[in-house]
Amino acid sequence: MPIETRLKTGLHNTSEIGRLKKVMLHRPGRELENLMPEYLERLLFDDIPYLKVAQAEHDAFAQCLRENGAEVVYLTDLVEETIAAADVRQELTEQFLDEAGLENHRIRDILRDYLNSMERGRLVETMMAGVRKSDVRGFETGKLADYLSFRSDDYPFLIDPMPNLYFTRDPFATIGTGVSLHRMHTVTRNRETLFGKFIFQYHPVYKDAPKWYDRGENSSLEGGDILILSPEVIAVGISQRTQEDSVDKFAHTVLSISQTFKKVLAFNIPKTRSFMHLDTVFTMVDKNKFTVHPNILHEITVYVMELVDGKVRIQEEQGSLEDILKEHLELDNVQLIRCGSDSPIDAAREQWSDGSNTLAIAPGEVVVYERNYVTNQILKENGVTVHTIPCSELSRGRGGPRCMSMPFVREDV
């Protein structure tokens, strides 16, 4: 029986490598044109992608997925469908304004009127793109103090853009038939999860999905740190952007409620920008094959988390990463395919452009950035089918094909 006929929540994701059947993307939009050199650090970017080329590259990515059997849905369309009812639209607008950091009530009122004047599609795009001061009229009349306050601040935005949205992997994660809604590490990205909250609360297809984590929690958890290694084992990175307390909460919820997952392997990785998430240094490409950045092999500690008598038991693992994976995934052998091979120069360069951030679309079949030619060749030599996509602009955001995709449905392996 096809997976789709068995779905009750619109989600079915029990591995990293099952044939990809449905995936959510976000095509980069006007939010990239609201990046400015002065505020790159604030918005978590190192450079400014050229939107026209970034969109063409992203379209090539989406087409690659379609040609290999995946239905592609877009975040903007899901949000637009979610807010078809007037009361849901208004609820999203008010919460969006709450989280935009607006302190001036006059500005908030004008922005509410500005957003309410838009049709749904334009509203969603504007929320994502941010609002420039030059976009809004309405201060010509009213109180002089409000007008002068509005004009005297040099910061050009009333509401910040969300340029990281094309990395759809992070705001939430689909696990089994449920979803983990995340509290992001930074204020800049935490607003992104608002869209996920509404999709999984109101969208007619996805509103009944179980919730494994909630964006209202106090500690951060991000989707790039969550890998589903098998129908029973989940890996979670303790990283620059995912905290230990979050892993505790997440593990207890999934292990006690899901009825399928039995173990969480917590990977403690270096806390640096280049290794920001587990999937920037470690991804699964086949049943027994994994990409890995060589620098972490001696800097990683793995903890096994299992539920015993209603409580999570934690045990630090000893031995090599290969042995740990063989034991917990019940494999006879494991291949770790090193990003950049044995060259520290190639490894560092290709790591920077996400050579380890592969997206498996079937067992032993992956989508990768074409620029990481050293790692791509090694993947081929290890029997992996490689689909390359252009990435001169997309890679400026410091995320690869896995970062840019959120699987909704995979076939079981």
mmCIF file of N, CA and C in Angstrom, residues 263-266 300-306 314-321 323-328:
data_model
loop_
_atom_site.group_PDB
_atom_site.id
_atom_site.type_symbol
_atom_site.label_atom_id
_atom_site.label_comp_id
_atom_site.label_asym_id
_atom_site.label_seq_id
_atom_site.Cartn_x
_atom_site.Cartn_y
_atom_site.Cartn_z
ATOM 1 N N LYS A 263 15.928 5.036 20.662
ATOM 2 C CA LYS A 263 17.183 5.640 21.123
ATOM 3 C C LYS A 263 17.382 7.010 20.499
ATOM 4 N N VAL A 264 18.011 7.885 21.256
ATOM 5 C CA VAL A 264 18.540 9.141 20.724
ATOM 6 C C VAL A 264 20.043 9.120 20.950
ATOM 7 N N LEU A 265 20.803 9.316 19.884
ATOM 8 C CA LEU A 265 22.249 9.449 19.991
ATOM 9 C C LEU A 265 22.580 10.934 19.962
ATOM 10 N N ALA A 266 23.090 11.446 21.070
ATOM 11 C CA ALA A 266 23.441 12.864 21.171
ATOM 12 C C ALA A 266 24.906 13.037 20.801
ATOM 13 N N ILE A 300 34.527 14.571 18.829
ATOM 14 C CA ILE A 300 33.114 14.298 18.979
ATOM 15 C C ILE A 300 32.903 13.255 20.081
ATOM 16 N N THR A 301 31.892 13.490 20.893
ATOM 17 C CA THR A 301 31.497 12.530 21.924
ATOM 18 C C THR A 301 30.038 12.174 21.692
ATOM 19 N N VAL A 302 29.730 10.891 21.818
ATOM 20 C CA VAL A 302 28.366 10.422 21.570
ATOM 21 C C VAL A 302 27.782 9.867 22.869
ATOM 22 N N TYR A 303 26.559 10.302 23.174
ATOM 23 C CA TYR A 303 25.830 9.815 24.344
ATOM 24 C C TYR A 303 24.579 9.086 23.867
ATOM 25 N N VAL A 304 24.326 7.927 24.440
ATOM 26 C CA VAL A 304 23.119 7.160 24.113
ATOM 27 C C VAL A 304 22.042 7.494 25.145
ATOM 28 N N MET A 305 20.862 7.865 24.661
ATOM 29 C CA MET A 305 19.738 8.206 25.522
ATOM 30 C C MET A 305 18.610 7.222 25.257
ATOM 31 N N GLU A 306 18.208 6.494 26.304
ATOM 32 C CA GLU A 306 17.134 5.508 26.197
ATOM 33 C C GLU A 306 16.162 5.687 27.355
ATOM 34 N N ILE A 314 21.159 7.963 30.358
ATOM 35 C CA ILE A 314 22.212 8.487 29.488
ATOM 36 C C ILE A 314 23.503 7.736 29.751
ATOM 37 N N GLN A 315 24.145 7.322 28.669
ATOM 38 C CA GLN A 315 25.413 6.618 28.787
ATOM 39 C C GLN A 315 26.378 7.134 27.731
ATOM 40 N N GLU A 316 27.583 7.519 28.147
ATOM 41 C CA GLU A 316 28.591 7.957 27.192
ATOM 42 C C GLU A 316 29.168 6.751 26.475
ATOM 43 N N GLU A 317 29.259 6.859 25.161
ATOM 44 C CA GLU A 317 29.791 5.766 24.366
ATOM 45 C C GLU A 317 31.307 5.854 24.244
ATOM 46 N N GLN A 318 31.944 4.707 24.201
ATOM 47 C CA GLN A 318 33.382 4.623 23.995
ATOM 48 C C GLN A 318 33.632 4.027 22.604
ATOM 49 N N GLY A 319 34.828 4.254 22.065
ATOM 50 C CA GLY A 319 35.188 3.668 20.784
ATOM 51 C C GLY A 319 35.019 4.634 19.638
ATOM 52 N N SER A 320 35.293 4.144 18.445
ATOM 53 C CA SER A 320 35.255 4.970 17.245
ATOM 54 C C SER A 320 33.821 5.248 16.815
ATOM 55 N N LEU A 321 33.660 6.272 15.981
ATOM 56 C CA LEU A 321 32.340 6.588 15.457
ATOM 57 C C LEU A 321 31.806 5.432 14.630
ATOM 58 N N ASP A 323 32.331 2.230 15.081
ATOM 59 C CA ASP A 323 31.854 1.169 15.972
ATOM 60 C C ASP A 323 30.533 1.551 16.637
ATOM 61 N N ILE A 324 30.410 2.828 17.014
ATOM 62 C CA ILE A 324 29.168 3.288 17.643
ATOM 63 C C ILE A 324 27.995 3.148 16.671
ATOM 64 N N LEU A 325 28.196 3.554 15.427
ATOM 65 C CA LEU A 325 27.129 3.459 14.436
ATOM 66 C C LEU A 325 26.796 2.001 14.123
ATOM 67 N N LYS A 326 27.820 1.153 14.012
ATOM 68 C CA LYS A 326 27.562 -0.269 13.752
ATOM 69 C C LYS A 326 26.707 -0.884 14.853
ATOM 70 N N GLU A 327 27.033 -0.560 16.100
ATOM 71 C CA GLU A 327 26.300 -1.147 17.221
ATOM 72 C C GLU A 327 24.844 -0.710 17.237
ATOM 73 N N HIS A 328 24.603 0.583 17.134
ATOM 74 C CA HIS A 328 23.243 1.085 17.362
ATOM 75 C C HIS A 328 22.353 1.008 16.125
#
